[in-house]
XYZ file of C-alpha atoms in Angstrom:
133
model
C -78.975 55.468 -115.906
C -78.542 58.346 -113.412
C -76.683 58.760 -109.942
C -78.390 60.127 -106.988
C -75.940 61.869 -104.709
C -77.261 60.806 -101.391
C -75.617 63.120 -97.878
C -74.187 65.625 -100.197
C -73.744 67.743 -97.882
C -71.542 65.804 -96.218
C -73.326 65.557 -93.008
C -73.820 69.076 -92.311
C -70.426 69.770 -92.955
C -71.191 71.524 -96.324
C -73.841 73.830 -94.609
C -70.827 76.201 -92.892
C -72.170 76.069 -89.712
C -70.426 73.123 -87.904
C -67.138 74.398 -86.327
C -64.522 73.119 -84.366
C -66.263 73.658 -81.225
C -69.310 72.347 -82.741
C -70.966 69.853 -80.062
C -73.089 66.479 -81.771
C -75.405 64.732 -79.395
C -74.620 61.433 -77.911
C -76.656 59.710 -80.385
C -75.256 61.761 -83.380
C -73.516 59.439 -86.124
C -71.465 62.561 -86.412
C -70.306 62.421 -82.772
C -69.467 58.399 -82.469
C -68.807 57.146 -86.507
C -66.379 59.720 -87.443
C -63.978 56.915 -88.462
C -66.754 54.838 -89.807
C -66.888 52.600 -86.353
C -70.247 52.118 -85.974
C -70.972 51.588 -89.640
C -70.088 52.816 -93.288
C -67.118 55.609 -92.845
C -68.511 57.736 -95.927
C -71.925 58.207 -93.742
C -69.944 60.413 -91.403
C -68.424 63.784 -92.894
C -68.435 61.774 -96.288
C -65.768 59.930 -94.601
C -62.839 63.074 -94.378
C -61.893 63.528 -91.153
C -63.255 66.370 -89.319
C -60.236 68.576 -89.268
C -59.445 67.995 -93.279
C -62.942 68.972 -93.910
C -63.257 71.755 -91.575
C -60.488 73.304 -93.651
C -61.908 72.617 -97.279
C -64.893 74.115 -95.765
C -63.104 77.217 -94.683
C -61.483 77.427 -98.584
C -65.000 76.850 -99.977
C -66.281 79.273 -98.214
C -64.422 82.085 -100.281
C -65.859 80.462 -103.145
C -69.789 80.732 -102.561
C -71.298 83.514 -105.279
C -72.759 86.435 -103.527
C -76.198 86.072 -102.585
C -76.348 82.004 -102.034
C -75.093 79.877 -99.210
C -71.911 77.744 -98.563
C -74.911 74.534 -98.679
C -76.143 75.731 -101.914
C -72.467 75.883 -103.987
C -72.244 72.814 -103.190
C -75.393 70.998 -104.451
C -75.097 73.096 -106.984
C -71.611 71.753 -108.012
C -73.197 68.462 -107.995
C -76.148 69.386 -110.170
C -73.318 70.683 -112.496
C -72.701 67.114 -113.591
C -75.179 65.989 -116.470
C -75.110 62.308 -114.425
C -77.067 63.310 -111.691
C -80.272 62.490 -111.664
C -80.925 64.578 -107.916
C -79.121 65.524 -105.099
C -80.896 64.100 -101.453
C -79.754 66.993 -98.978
C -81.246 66.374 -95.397
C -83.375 68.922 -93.860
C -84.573 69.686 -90.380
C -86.406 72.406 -90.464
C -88.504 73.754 -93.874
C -86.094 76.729 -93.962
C -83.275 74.737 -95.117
C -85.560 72.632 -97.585
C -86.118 75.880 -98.870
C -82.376 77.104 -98.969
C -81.543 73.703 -100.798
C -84.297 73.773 -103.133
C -83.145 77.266 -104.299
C -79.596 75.771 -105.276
C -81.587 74.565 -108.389
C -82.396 77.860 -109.081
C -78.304 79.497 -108.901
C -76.421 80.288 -112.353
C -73.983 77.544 -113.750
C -70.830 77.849 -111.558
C -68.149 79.701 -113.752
C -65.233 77.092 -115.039
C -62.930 79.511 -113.018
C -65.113 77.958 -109.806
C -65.249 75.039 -110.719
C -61.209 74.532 -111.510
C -60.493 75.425 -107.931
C -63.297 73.219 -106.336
C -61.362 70.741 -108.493
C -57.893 71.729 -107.280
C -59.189 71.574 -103.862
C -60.592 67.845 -104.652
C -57.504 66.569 -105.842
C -55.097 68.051 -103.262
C -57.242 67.787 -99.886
C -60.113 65.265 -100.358
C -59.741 62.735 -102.872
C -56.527 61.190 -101.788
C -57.856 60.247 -97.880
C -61.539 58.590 -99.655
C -61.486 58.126 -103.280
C -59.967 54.730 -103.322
C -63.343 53.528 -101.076
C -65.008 54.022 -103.890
């Protein structure tokens, strides 16, 4: 058995690039589901609200390992777990395929990184989604 960590990137969220003034076109899931209205919650901003994430963002940011992206430490924190089978990133342009693909290629994240992705977890994240799942 192995798990396939589908949007794990969080709906763009986990690239770094979204900001507070980022706009989402009408049709964007991320501009009308952000509650989980439309359908599933977890489909939008793996169902934190914009602001929480927004911050965790800003906090993972200090934590990406010279050379790699904010997008990459974070399928590579999932590829850290011996579960997962593979991590489905979206991609529009070949670019980012690339950029993800390369996330494969990083160093193990040091336990020091991976205690305070864990802190962050606990404190900001897990207590407004966990229990949906």
């Amino acid at each position: 058995m192995g798990i396939l960590a589908r949007v794990p990137l969080a709906s763009g969220l986990l690239s770094g690039k979204i900001t507070r003034t980022s706009q989402f076109a009408k049709d964007d899931h991320r501009n009308f589901n952000r509650q989980g209205e439309a359908f599933d919650r977890g489909e939008t901003f793996a169902g934190v609200d914009f602001d929480t994430g927004l911050r965790a963002v800003g906090q993972l940011k200090k934590l990406v390992p010279p050379g790699a992206s904010l997008a990459q430490l974070a399928l590579r924190w999932i590829l850290e777990y011996p579960a997962v089978t593979c991590a489905i990133p979206g991609a529009k342009r070949p670019a980012q395929v690339a950029e993800n693909l390369a996330a494969a290629n990083l160093p193990p994240l040091t336990p020091a990184t991976l205690k305070k992705i864990a802190a962050l977890y606990e404190r900001q994240i897990k207590p407004l989604v966990h229990h949906y799942w």
